[in-house]
mmCIF file of C-alpha atoms and ligand atoms in Angstrom:
data_model
loop_
_atom_site.group_PDB
_atom_site.id
_atom_site.type_symbol
_atom_site.label_atom_id
_atom_site.label_comp_id
_atom_site.label_asym_id
_atom_site.label_seq_id
_atom_site.Cartn_x
_atom_site.Cartn_y
_atom_site.Cartn_z
ATOM 1 C CA MET A 1 37.605 203.968 132.748
ATOM 2 C CA TRP A 2 40.040 206.865 132.359
ATOM 3 C CA CYS A 3 39.483 206.706 128.638
ATOM 4 C CA ARG A 4 35.739 207.357 129.016
ATOM 5 C CA LYS A 5 36.372 210.019 131.655
ATOM 6 C CA LEU A 6 38.868 211.888 129.501
ATOM 7 C CA ARG A 7 36.465 211.762 126.593
ATOM 8 C CA GLN A 8 33.590 213.155 128.677
ATOM 9 C CA GLU A 9 35.796 215.947 129.992
ATOM 10 C CA SER A 10 36.948 216.733 126.510
ATOM 11 C CA TRP A 11 33.369 216.854 125.217
ATOM 12 C CA ARG A 12 32.490 219.375 127.872
ATOM 13 C CA ALA A 13 35.626 221.441 127.465
ATOM 14 C CA ASN A 14 35.740 221.647 123.728
ATOM 15 C CA LEU A 15 32.313 221.975 122.227
ATOM 16 C CA ASP A 16 33.429 224.785 119.962
ATOM 17 C CA VAL A 17 34.883 222.887 117.029
ATOM 18 C CA ALA A 18 34.864 225.924 114.763
ATOM 19 C CA MET A 19 38.279 226.939 116.089
ATOM 20 C CA SER A 20 39.837 223.496 115.855
ATOM 21 C CA THR A 21 42.842 222.441 113.828
ATOM 22 C CA TYR A 22 41.545 219.527 111.821
ATOM 23 C CA LEU A 23 44.129 216.797 111.245
ATOM 24 C CA ASP A 24 41.732 213.917 110.636
ATOM 25 C CA HIS A 25 41.007 214.181 106.915
ATOM 26 C CA ALA A 26 41.301 210.408 106.468
ATOM 27 C CA ALA A 27 38.199 210.076 108.671
ATOM 28 C CA THR A 28 36.298 212.636 106.633
ATOM 29 C CA THR A 29 37.325 215.743 104.745
ATOM 30 C CA PRO A 30 35.325 218.939 104.152
ATOM 31 C CA MET A 31 33.153 219.186 101.080
ATOM 32 C CA SER A 32 34.681 221.358 98.383
ATOM 33 C CA ASP A 33 32.827 224.608 97.707
ATOM 34 C CA ALA A 34 31.793 223.471 94.238
ATOM 35 C CA ALA A 35 30.457 220.122 95.498
ATOM 36 C CA ARG A 36 28.577 221.784 98.355
ATOM 37 C CA LEU A 37 26.983 224.385 96.070
ATOM 38 C CA ALA A 38 25.986 221.697 93.562
ATOM 39 C CA MET A 39 24.374 219.660 96.338
ATOM 40 C CA ILE A 40 22.523 222.634 97.808
ATOM 41 C CA ASP A 41 21.250 223.564 94.368
ATOM 42 C CA GLU A 42 20.101 220.023 93.675
ATOM 43 C CA LEU A 43 18.327 219.730 97.043
ATOM 44 C CA GLY A 44 15.923 222.351 95.705
ATOM 45 C CA ASN A 45 14.987 220.181 92.737
ATOM 46 C CA LEU A 46 12.229 217.614 92.577
ATOM 47 C CA GLY A 47 12.530 214.250 90.903
ATOM 48 C CA ASN A 48 13.040 210.535 91.277
ATOM 49 C CA ALA A 49 15.551 209.441 88.672
ATOM 50 C CA SER A 50 13.423 206.356 87.950
ATOM 51 C CA SER A 51 10.260 208.318 87.128
ATOM 52 C CA LEU A 52 9.340 208.639 83.482
ATOM 53 C CA HIS A 53 7.875 212.162 83.586
ATOM 54 C CA ALA A 54 9.802 215.393 83.041
ATOM 55 C CA SER A 55 10.978 215.810 86.687
ATOM 56 C CA GLY A 56 12.190 212.229 86.735
ATOM 57 C CA ARG A 57 13.979 212.610 83.417
ATOM 58 C CA ARG A 58 15.695 215.761 84.644
ATOM 59 C CA SER A 59 16.859 213.957 87.757
ATOM 60 C CA ARG A 60 18.035 211.009 85.648
ATOM 61 C CA LYS A 61 20.055 213.365 83.448
ATOM 62 C CA VAL A 62 21.808 214.775 86.535
ATOM 63 C CA VAL A 63 22.585 211.256 87.765
ATOM 64 C CA GLU A 64 23.923 210.108 84.399
ATOM 65 C CA GLU A 65 26.110 213.188 84.007
ATOM 66 C CA ALA A 66 27.540 212.581 87.468
ATOM 67 C CA ARG A 67 28.053 208.921 86.625
ATOM 68 C CA GLU A 68 30.062 209.967 83.573
ATOM 69 C CA ALA A 69 32.158 212.322 85.696
ATOM 70 C CA ILE A 70 32.835 209.605 88.302
ATOM 71 C CA ALA A 71 33.679 207.070 85.591
ATOM 72 C CA SER A 72 36.121 209.421 83.949
ATOM 73 C CA ALA A 73 37.774 210.208 87.307
ATOM 74 C CA VAL A 74 38.331 206.522 88.159
ATOM 75 C CA GLY A 75 39.230 205.331 84.666
ATOM 76 C CA ALA A 76 36.087 203.269 84.083
ATOM 77 C CA THR A 77 33.045 203.426 81.831
ATOM 78 C CA PRO A 78 29.757 204.936 83.114
ATOM 79 C CA GLY A 79 28.047 201.534 82.870
ATOM 80 C CA GLU A 80 30.546 200.151 85.371
ATOM 81 C CA ILE A 81 29.580 202.593 88.161
ATOM 82 C CA VAL A 82 27.125 201.198 90.732
ATOM 83 C CA LEU A 83 26.100 203.984 93.093
ATOM 84 C CA THR A 84 25.757 203.030 96.756
ATOM 85 C CA GLY A 85 24.996 204.744 100.063
ATOM 86 C CA SER A 86 28.601 204.558 101.355
ATOM 87 C CA GLY A 87 31.987 202.946 100.964
ATOM 88 C CA THR A 88 30.929 200.421 103.585
ATOM 89 C CA GLU A 89 27.934 199.407 101.501
ATOM 90 C CA ALA A 90 30.065 199.127 98.364
ATOM 91 C CA ASN A 91 32.528 196.873 100.206
ATOM 92 C CA ASN A 92 29.694 194.679 101.494
ATOM 93 C CA LEU A 93 28.279 194.439 97.988
ATOM 94 C CA ALA A 94 31.658 193.476 96.535
ATOM 95 C CA VAL A 95 32.493 190.874 99.175
ATOM 96 C CA LYS A 96 29.072 189.258 99.611
ATOM 97 C CA GLY A 97 27.877 189.798 96.051
ATOM 98 C CA LEU A 98 30.964 188.236 94.506
ATOM 99 C CA TYR A 99 31.092 185.413 97.038
ATOM 100 C CA TRP A 100 27.454 184.423 96.473
ATOM 101 C CA LYS A 101 27.764 184.581 92.694
ATOM 102 C CA ARG A 102 30.984 182.584 92.631
ATOM 103 C CA ILE A 103 29.742 179.764 94.860
ATOM 104 C CA GLN A 104 26.545 179.656 92.830
ATOM 105 C CA GLU A 105 28.748 179.016 89.779
ATOM 106 C CA ASP A 106 30.833 176.439 91.634
ATOM 107 C CA PRO A 107 30.160 175.555 95.302
ATOM 108 C CA ALA A 108 33.841 174.666 95.719
ATOM 109 C CA ASN A 109 34.800 178.338 95.246
ATOM 110 C CA ASN A 110 34.314 179.113 98.922
ATOM 111 C CA ARG A 111 37.715 180.583 99.753
ATOM 112 C CA ILE A 112 38.279 184.304 100.248
ATOM 113 C CA ILE A 113 41.736 185.832 100.303
ATOM 114 C CA SER A 114 42.230 189.217 101.911
ATOM 115 C CA SER A 115 44.790 191.033 104.043
ATOM 116 C CA SER A 116 45.197 191.389 107.780
ATOM 117 C CA ILE A 117 45.085 195.202 107.508
ATOM 118 C CA GLU A 118 41.775 195.726 105.713
ATOM 119 C CA HIS A 119 39.245 198.231 106.977
ATOM 120 C CA HIS A 120 36.447 196.684 109.038
ATOM 121 C CA ALA A 121 34.085 197.416 106.138
ATOM 122 C CA VAL A 122 35.885 194.601 104.267
ATOM 123 C CA MET A 123 36.976 192.405 107.173
ATOM 124 C CA ASP A 124 33.601 192.191 108.868
ATOM 125 C CA PRO A 125 31.525 191.131 105.828
ATOM 126 C CA ILE A 126 34.169 188.480 105.099
ATOM 127 C CA GLN A 127 34.058 187.262 108.688
ATOM 128 C CA TRP A 128 30.249 187.249 108.468
ATOM 129 C CA LEU A 129 30.433 184.968 105.425
ATOM 130 C CA VAL A 130 32.777 182.677 107.375
ATOM 131 C CA ASP A 131 30.475 182.609 110.403
ATOM 132 C CA HIS A 132 27.191 182.215 108.513
ATOM 133 C CA GLU A 133 27.742 181.015 104.948
ATOM 134 C CA GLY A 134 30.503 178.424 105.030
ATOM 135 C CA ALA A 135 33.237 180.645 103.593
ATOM 136 C CA GLU A 136 36.895 180.076 104.421
ATOM 137 C CA VAL A 137 39.205 183.024 104.706
ATOM 138 C CA THR A 138 42.955 183.488 104.537
ATOM 139 C CA TRP A 139 44.237 186.783 105.883
ATOM 140 C CA ILE A 140 47.556 187.532 104.183
ATOM 141 C CA SER A 141 50.198 189.022 106.456
ATOM 142 C CA VAL A 142 52.032 192.329 106.034
ATOM 143 C CA ASN A 143 55.510 193.485 107.011
ATOM 144 C CA ASP A 144 56.389 196.104 109.621
ATOM 145 C CA ARG A 145 55.615 198.872 107.101
ATOM 146 C CA ALA A 146 52.170 197.425 106.324
ATOM 147 C CA GLN A 147 53.181 196.129 102.891
ATOM 148 C CA LEU A 148 51.340 193.005 101.787
ATOM 149 C CA ASN A 149 53.346 189.800 101.693
ATOM 150 C CA VAL A 150 52.643 189.086 98.016
ATOM 151 C CA GLU A 151 54.612 185.836 97.962
ATOM 152 C CA GLU A 152 52.288 184.507 100.653
ATOM 153 C CA LEU A 153 49.250 185.562 98.607
ATOM 154 C CA VAL A 154 50.579 183.916 95.452
ATOM 155 C CA ALA A 155 51.357 180.710 97.375
ATOM 156 C CA GLU A 156 47.823 180.681 98.843
ATOM 157 C CA ILE A 157 46.270 180.948 95.387
ATOM 158 C CA GLU A 158 48.571 178.280 93.953
ATOM 159 C CA ARG A 159 47.871 175.969 96.901
ATOM 160 C CA ASP A 160 44.160 175.928 96.082
ATOM 161 C CA PRO A 161 42.761 178.243 93.385
ATOM 162 C CA LYS A 162 39.123 177.540 94.326
ATOM 163 C CA VAL A 163 38.848 181.123 95.476
ATOM 164 C CA ALA A 164 35.655 183.216 95.317
ATOM 165 C CA LEU A 165 37.469 186.539 95.410
ATOM 166 C CA VAL A 166 40.603 188.344 96.441
ATOM 167 C CA SER A 167 40.070 191.650 98.246
ATOM 168 C CA ILE A 168 43.140 193.788 98.938
ATOM 169 C CA MET A 169 42.923 197.458 99.827
ATOM 170 C CA PHE A 170 44.571 200.026 97.543
ATOM 171 C CA ALA A 171 46.081 201.935 100.456
ATOM 172 C CA ASN A 172 45.797 201.464 104.188
ATOM 173 C CA ASN A 173 43.675 203.970 106.089
ATOM 174 C CA GLU A 174 45.794 204.033 109.259
ATOM 175 C CA VAL A 175 49.399 204.222 108.112
ATOM 176 C CA GLY A 176 48.777 205.002 104.424
ATOM 177 C CA THR A 177 50.873 202.219 102.840
ATOM 178 C CA LEU A 178 50.091 201.553 99.164
ATOM 179 C CA GLN A 179 49.656 197.897 98.269
ATOM 180 C CA PRO A 180 51.244 195.977 95.350
ATOM 181 C CA LEU A 181 47.982 195.491 93.463
ATOM 182 C CA VAL A 182 49.502 194.792 90.057
ATOM 183 C CA ARG A 183 51.068 191.578 91.334
ATOM 184 C CA VAL A 184 47.919 190.626 93.247
ATOM 185 C CA ILE A 185 45.774 191.018 90.134
ATOM 186 C CA GLU A 186 48.226 189.101 87.982
ATOM 187 C CA ALA A 187 48.295 186.178 90.432
ATOM 188 C CA ALA A 188 44.504 186.040 90.808
ATOM 189 C CA HIS A 189 43.659 186.471 87.126
ATOM 190 C CA LYS A 190 45.886 183.558 86.223
ATOM 191 C CA TYR A 191 43.084 181.422 87.709
ATOM 192 C CA GLY A 192 40.147 183.641 86.723
ATOM 193 C CA ILE A 193 39.661 184.858 90.301
ATOM 194 C CA PRO A 194 38.031 188.325 90.553
ATOM 195 C CA VAL A 195 39.903 191.022 92.479
ATOM 196 C CA HIS A 196 38.230 193.737 94.528
ATOM 197 C CA THR A 197 40.061 196.674 95.999
ATOM 198 C CA ASP A 198 38.904 199.128 98.648
ATOM 199 C CA ALA A 199 40.176 202.398 97.179
ATOM 200 C CA VAL A 200 38.301 204.629 99.636
ATOM 201 C CA GLN A 201 41.512 206.230 100.908
ATOM 202 C CA ALA A 202 43.470 206.132 97.657
ATOM 203 C CA PHE A 203 40.958 207.678 95.256
ATOM 204 C CA GLY A 204 41.733 211.354 94.778
ATOM 205 C CA LYS A 205 45.117 211.037 96.537
ATOM 206 C CA VAL A 206 47.164 208.904 94.140
ATOM 207 C CA PRO A 207 46.725 208.207 90.411
ATOM 208 C CA LEU A 208 44.517 205.196 89.781
ATOM 209 C CA SER A 209 42.743 203.711 86.797
ATOM 210 C CA PHE A 210 40.250 200.889 87.159
ATOM 211 C CA LYS A 211 40.723 199.903 83.524
ATOM 212 C CA GLU A 212 44.492 200.094 83.391
ATOM 213 C CA LEU A 213 44.858 197.999 86.521
ATOM 214 C CA ASP A 214 42.354 195.517 85.073
ATOM 215 C CA LEU A 215 40.461 195.417 88.361
ATOM 216 C CA ASP A 216 37.154 193.601 88.719
ATOM 217 C CA ALA A 217 35.586 195.690 91.481
ATOM 218 C CA MET A 218 36.672 198.841 93.308
ATOM 219 C CA THR A 219 35.126 200.824 96.153
ATOM 220 C CA ILE A 220 35.138 204.613 96.464
ATOM 221 C CA SER A 221 33.424 206.945 98.938
ATOM 222 C CA GLY A 222 32.256 210.561 98.585
ATOM 223 C CA HIS A 223 33.241 212.027 101.925
ATOM 224 C CA LYS A 224 36.945 211.212 101.598
ATOM 225 C CA ILE A 225 37.395 213.303 98.442
ATOM 226 C CA GLY A 226 35.464 216.504 99.129
ATOM 227 C CA GLY A 227 32.059 215.067 98.281
ATOM 228 C CA PRO A 228 29.169 214.410 100.672
ATOM 229 C CA LEU A 229 28.824 211.827 103.401
ATOM 230 C CA GLY A 230 26.513 208.923 102.683
ATOM 231 C CA ILE A 231 27.382 208.340 99.042
ATOM 232 C CA GLY A 232 29.790 205.872 97.490
ATOM 233 C CA ALA A 233 30.186 203.616 94.509
ATOM 234 C CA LEU A 234 31.294 200.160 93.581
ATOM 235 C CA ILE A 235 32.971 200.092 90.202
ATOM 236 C CA VAL A 236 32.094 196.714 88.680
ATOM 237 C CA LYS A 237 33.800 195.442 85.541
ATOM 238 C CA LYS A 238 31.453 195.026 82.603
ATOM 239 C CA ASN A 239 30.004 191.501 82.472
ATOM 240 C CA LEU A 240 31.122 190.645 86.026
ATOM 241 C CA LYS A 241 28.182 189.087 87.818
ATOM 242 C CA LEU A 242 27.290 189.989 91.418
ATOM 243 C CA THR A 243 24.419 188.817 93.597
ATOM 244 C CA PRO A 244 22.644 191.917 94.973
ATOM 245 C CA VAL A 245 22.650 192.611 98.683
ATOM 246 C CA LEU A 246 19.769 195.097 98.558
ATOM 247 C CA HIS A 247 16.630 193.974 96.719
ATOM 248 C CA GLY A 248 13.813 196.270 95.674
ATOM 249 C CA GLY A 249 13.140 198.563 92.742
ATOM 250 C CA GLY A 250 15.918 197.184 90.547
ATOM 251 C CA GLN A 251 17.929 200.404 90.263
ATOM 252 C CA GLU A 252 21.594 200.345 89.267
ATOM 253 C CA ARG A 253 21.228 197.462 86.817
ATOM 254 C CA ASP A 254 19.455 195.394 89.470
ATOM 255 C CA ILE A 255 22.700 195.256 91.459
ATOM 256 C CA ARG A 256 21.717 197.870 94.047
ATOM 257 C CA SER A 257 18.083 198.739 94.587
ATOM 258 C CA GLY A 258 17.025 201.985 96.223
ATOM 259 C CA THR A 259 15.941 205.424 95.005
ATOM 260 C CA LEU A 260 18.988 207.339 93.880
ATOM 261 C CA ASP A 261 20.126 210.279 96.011
ATOM 262 C CA THR A 262 20.400 212.775 93.172
ATOM 263 C CA PRO A 263 21.794 215.718 95.218
ATOM 264 C CA ALA A 264 24.575 213.598 96.743
ATOM 265 C CA ILE A 265 25.327 211.927 93.410
ATOM 266 C CA ARG A 266 25.595 215.274 91.625
ATOM 267 C CA ALA A 267 27.947 216.544 94.342
ATOM 268 C CA LEU A 268 30.013 213.343 94.156
ATOM 269 C CA GLY A 269 30.369 213.891 90.411
ATOM 270 C CA VAL A 270 31.677 217.411 91.015
ATOM 271 C CA ALA A 271 34.063 216.291 93.774
ATOM 272 C CA ALA A 272 35.340 213.372 91.677
ATOM 273 C CA THR A 273 36.120 215.660 88.738
ATOM 274 C CA GLU A 274 37.938 218.121 91.007
ATOM 275 C CA ALA A 275 39.838 215.320 92.732
ATOM 276 C CA ALA A 276 41.023 213.941 89.387
ATOM 277 C CA GLU A 277 41.847 217.321 87.841
ATOM 278 C CA GLN A 278 43.674 218.651 90.889
ATOM 279 C CA LEU A 279 45.245 215.364 91.957
ATOM 280 C CA THR A 280 48.876 216.240 91.289
ATOM 281 C CA GLU A 281 48.671 219.735 92.733
ATOM 282 C CA ARG A 282 46.848 218.549 95.876
ATOM 283 C CA ALA A 283 49.131 215.536 96.350
ATOM 284 C CA LEU A 284 52.320 217.574 96.025
ATOM 285 C CA ARG A 285 51.047 220.090 98.582
ATOM 286 C CA MET A 286 50.091 217.328 100.994
ATOM 287 C CA VAL A 287 53.438 215.554 100.596
ATOM 288 C CA GLU A 288 55.251 218.802 101.386
ATOM 289 C CA LEU A 289 53.051 219.477 104.415
ATOM 290 C CA ARG A 290 53.414 215.915 105.656
ATOM 291 C CA ARG A 291 57.193 216.110 105.389
ATOM 292 C CA GLU A 292 57.119 219.321 107.398
ATOM 293 C CA LEU A 293 54.739 217.856 109.975
ATOM 294 C CA THR A 294 56.814 214.688 110.398
ATOM 295 C CA ALA A 295 60.132 216.506 110.704
ATOM 296 C CA ARG A 296 58.790 219.045 113.199
ATOM 297 C CA VAL A 297 56.939 216.487 115.352
ATOM 298 C CA LEU A 298 60.119 214.383 115.510
ATOM 299 C CA ALA A 299 62.100 217.494 116.443
ATOM 300 C CA GLU A 300 59.664 218.188 119.317
ATOM 301 C CA VAL A 301 59.478 214.563 120.447
ATOM 302 C CA PRO A 302 62.801 212.997 119.366
ATOM 303 C CA ASP A 303 61.952 209.524 120.674
ATOM 304 C CA ALA A 304 58.696 209.344 118.677
ATOM 305 C CA ARG A 305 58.645 206.868 115.786
ATOM 306 C CA ALA A 306 57.126 207.618 112.378
ATOM 307 C CA ASN A 307 55.325 204.538 111.030
ATOM 308 C CA GLY A 308 54.481 203.376 107.526
ATOM 309 C CA ASP A 309 56.298 203.129 104.256
ATOM 310 C CA GLU A 310 57.844 205.400 101.636
ATOM 311 C CA LEU A 311 55.166 204.297 99.201
ATOM 312 C CA THR A 312 52.347 205.904 101.078
ATOM 313 C CA LEU A 313 49.330 208.164 100.734
ATOM 314 C CA PRO A 314 50.450 211.791 100.587
ATOM 315 C CA GLY A 315 48.404 213.030 103.554
ATOM 316 C CA ILE A 316 48.964 210.453 106.305
ATOM 317 C CA ALA A 317 51.525 210.843 109.090
ATOM 318 C CA HIS A 318 51.455 208.132 111.739
ATOM 319 C CA PHE A 319 53.506 208.062 114.937
ATOM 320 C CA THR A 320 54.142 205.936 117.985
ATOM 321 C CA PHE A 321 54.806 207.935 121.163
ATOM 322 C CA ALA A 322 56.072 205.133 123.408
ATOM 323 C CA GLY A 323 54.889 205.385 126.995
ATOM 324 C CA ALA A 324 51.763 207.425 126.168
ATOM 325 C CA GLU A 325 48.243 206.106 125.545
ATOM 326 C CA GLY A 326 47.020 207.090 122.064
ATOM 327 C CA ASP A 327 43.539 207.858 123.355
ATOM 328 C CA ALA A 328 44.962 210.110 126.059
ATOM 329 C CA LEU A 329 47.050 211.896 123.429
ATOM 330 C CA LEU A 330 44.018 212.258 121.195
ATOM 331 C CA LEU A 331 41.865 213.754 123.940
ATOM 332 C CA LEU A 332 44.599 216.008 125.313
ATOM 333 C CA LEU A 333 45.215 217.320 121.801
ATOM 334 C CA ASP A 334 41.479 217.721 121.304
ATOM 335 C CA ALA A 335 41.312 219.833 124.446
ATOM 336 C CA GLN A 336 43.903 222.081 122.757
ATOM 337 C CA GLY A 337 41.789 222.254 119.609
ATOM 338 C CA ILE A 338 43.786 219.717 117.573
ATOM 339 C CA GLU A 339 41.808 216.854 116.057
ATOM 340 C CA SER A 340 43.523 213.559 115.228
ATOM 341 C CA SER A 341 42.790 209.828 115.339
ATOM 342 C CA THR A 342 44.087 206.641 116.929
ATOM 343 C CA GLY A 343 42.403 204.215 114.541
ATOM 344 C CA SER A 344 41.611 202.078 117.553
ATOM 345 C CA ALA A 345 38.330 201.729 119.353
ATOM 346 C CA CYS A 346 37.991 203.199 122.809
ATOM 347 C CA SER A 347 34.702 201.525 123.583
ATOM 348 C CA ALA A 348 33.232 200.754 126.990
ATOM 349 C CA GLY A 349 36.132 202.641 128.516
ATOM 350 C CA VAL A 350 38.711 200.108 127.330
ATOM 351 C CA PRO A 351 41.191 201.266 124.694
ATOM 352 C CA ARG A 352 41.848 198.500 122.170
ATOM 353 C CA PRO A 353 44.935 198.438 119.948
ATOM 354 C CA SER A 354 44.467 198.718 116.196
ATOM 355 C CA HIS A 355 44.459 195.403 114.294
ATOM 356 C CA VAL A 356 46.523 197.097 111.570
ATOM 357 C CA LEU A 357 49.372 197.999 113.918
ATOM 358 C CA LEU A 358 49.291 194.553 115.533
ATOM 359 C CA ALA A 359 49.451 192.981 112.053
ATOM 360 C CA MET A 360 52.554 195.119 111.421
ATOM 361 C CA GLY A 361 54.141 193.351 114.355
ATOM 362 C CA MET A 362 53.801 196.135 116.915
ATOM 363 C CA SER A 363 53.378 195.194 120.552
ATOM 364 C CA GLU A 364 49.971 195.958 122.082
ATOM 365 C CA VAL A 365 51.563 198.637 124.226
ATOM 366 C CA ASP A 366 53.160 200.405 121.252
ATOM 367 C CA ALA A 367 50.032 200.008 119.149
ATOM 368 C CA ARG A 368 48.057 201.744 121.880
ATOM 369 C CA ALA A 369 50.640 204.529 121.976
ATOM 370 C CA SER A 370 50.038 205.509 118.350
ATOM 371 C CA LEU A 371 48.322 208.392 116.649
ATOM 372 C CA ARG A 372 47.436 209.360 113.072
ATOM 373 C CA PHE A 373 47.479 212.890 111.709
ATOM 374 C CA SER A 374 45.929 213.133 108.255
ATOM 375 C CA LEU A 375 45.979 216.096 105.906
ATOM 376 C CA GLY A 376 43.522 217.122 103.219
ATOM 377 C CA PHE A 377 43.322 219.585 100.376
ATOM 378 C CA SER A 378 42.280 222.336 102.784
ATOM 379 C CA SER A 379 45.205 221.748 105.194
ATOM 380 C CA THR A 380 47.713 224.542 105.679
ATOM 381 C CA SER A 381 51.081 225.023 107.342
ATOM 382 C CA GLN A 382 49.209 226.859 110.134
ATOM 383 C CA ASP A 383 47.664 223.474 110.994
ATOM 384 C CA VAL A 384 51.170 222.053 111.327
ATOM 385 C CA ASP A 385 52.287 225.058 113.406
ATOM 386 C CA ALA A 386 49.332 224.547 115.763
ATOM 387 C CA LEU A 387 50.165 220.870 116.270
ATOM 388 C CA VAL A 388 53.876 221.483 116.738
ATOM 389 C CA SER A 389 53.232 224.186 119.323
ATOM 390 C CA VAL A 390 51.525 221.711 121.677
ATOM 391 C CA ILE A 391 52.697 218.184 120.810
ATOM 392 C CA GLY A 392 55.742 218.168 123.113
ATOM 393 C CA GLY A 393 53.722 219.168 126.201
ATOM 394 C CA VAL A 394 50.856 216.853 125.337
ATOM 395 C CA VAL A 395 53.113 213.809 124.970
ATOM 396 C CA GLU A 396 54.790 214.656 128.265
ATOM 397 C CA ARG A 397 51.407 214.928 130.022
ATOM 398 C CA ALA A 398 50.114 211.703 128.491
ATOM 399 C CA ARG A 399 53.279 209.872 129.543
ATOM 400 C CA LYS A 400 52.947 211.145 133.104
ATOM 401 C CA ALA A 401 49.242 210.182 133.149
ATOM 402 C CA GLY A 402 50.247 206.686 131.999
ATOM 403 C CA GLN A 403 52.762 206.365 134.823
ATOM 404 C CA VAL A 404 50.185 207.520 137.398
ATOM 405 C CA SER A 405 47.526 205.090 136.167
ATOM 406 C CA LYS A 406 50.041 202.196 136.428
ATOM 407 C CA ARG A 407 50.708 202.888 140.108
HETATM 408 N N1 LIG B 501 37.310 201.669 103.592
HETATM 409 C C1 LIG B 501 38.274 202.450 104.073
HETATM 410 C C2 LIG B 501 39.709 202.142 103.761
HETATM 411 C C3 LIG B 501 37.969 203.566 104.857
HETATM 412 O O1 LIG B 501 38.940 204.341 105.344
HETATM 413 C C4 LIG B 501 36.600 203.825 105.132
HETATM 414 C C5 LIG B 501 36.213 204.957 106.013
HETATM 415 O O2 LIG B 501 36.913 205.309 106.929
HETATM 416 C C6 LIG B 501 35.626 202.976 104.589
HETATM 417 C C7 LIG B 501 36.028 201.918 103.830
HETATM 418 C C8 LIG B 501 34.177 203.204 104.841
HETATM 419 O O3 LIG B 501 33.657 204.170 103.958
HETATM 420 P P1 LIG B 501 32.307 204.933 104.349
HETATM 421 O O4 LIG B 501 32.644 205.855 105.474
HETATM 422 O O5 LIG B 501 31.918 205.669 103.096
HETATM 423 O O6 LIG B 501 31.314 203.905 104.723
#
């Protein structure tokens, strides 16, 4: 109950978000100026990219230019880009579309291999296939730094290669750990098994090339890279067959029906180009800022623990503040104008620990005492200063609140 109460109080107290210090860029990051201006400009234009007249052709040209820009940014060809309404939709299309196609080819191919730290946008469609379509799933474990246990994955494939697909995220959204995809792809391709990766967090943050990795399907999302919300893409290797999830007008090579959102697609193209061109510069800045943030938070709260791995996304700093509830920390920080994330769900007043942290072997209590700060290309050292100026007091208050609620 306290979780809901704190949230309500915080809503009332802190409606003015304009002054906030935003440290939740992994949830969503601001649109870049260029992407925003492109979108605003395009919103003033008329045209359905499927229409044959002049307005339609103009809209189609915008879409195809954006598709080229996205393809070049992810190391794919334009024909491999299937535009979707979100990263979640792209993940659903990859998981369900590949599963249905593969069991149509051979009904024995009903196994799915994935990891225990996937985003719910991968886990839940897989679980849905298990519950409703006769799929079997193996969730591969990770170590205490959220690195995939590749030996376990290889052994699972070797044990029974009748696998519909392997889906392993490129980088984890909570602690940032990068996954050993090269070995995953090698092991799966030995048996002709397609590999999908959810690269929603990795795209624009670390170098990646769809072609060079020899991936079969890869998900990206606009709002994590400075593009708009509500636009994403599934990159699908040429000649790889997928059963559509959305049926209708046959857009996107019949893989994803629905009128194309030209303004959002144009803006995604702009954001993707910027993300690729400025990748090194942005990443180096974020790494520097994250180092500063981590060192200064640990100096303020010496018994805090920094989680994750060295091979991590540049902008994610994740901590456990033992003895404090993550949701209390989040809301106390929010009341001070600092926005962060727990990665767990505080629904119906009951805080639930993150499945990612539990999979890393954390106790429920420690998992609930954890918080993620994530940086973006617009983050500054003033953001770090603001956090550092309050974190010590906030942790102390949250720990005291925890002791009181236990009495
Ligand atoms: N996959 C990962 C790893 C994510 O972090 C997210 C968003 O948080 C998604 C998928 C979902 O993407 P979208 O918000 O575009 O639906």
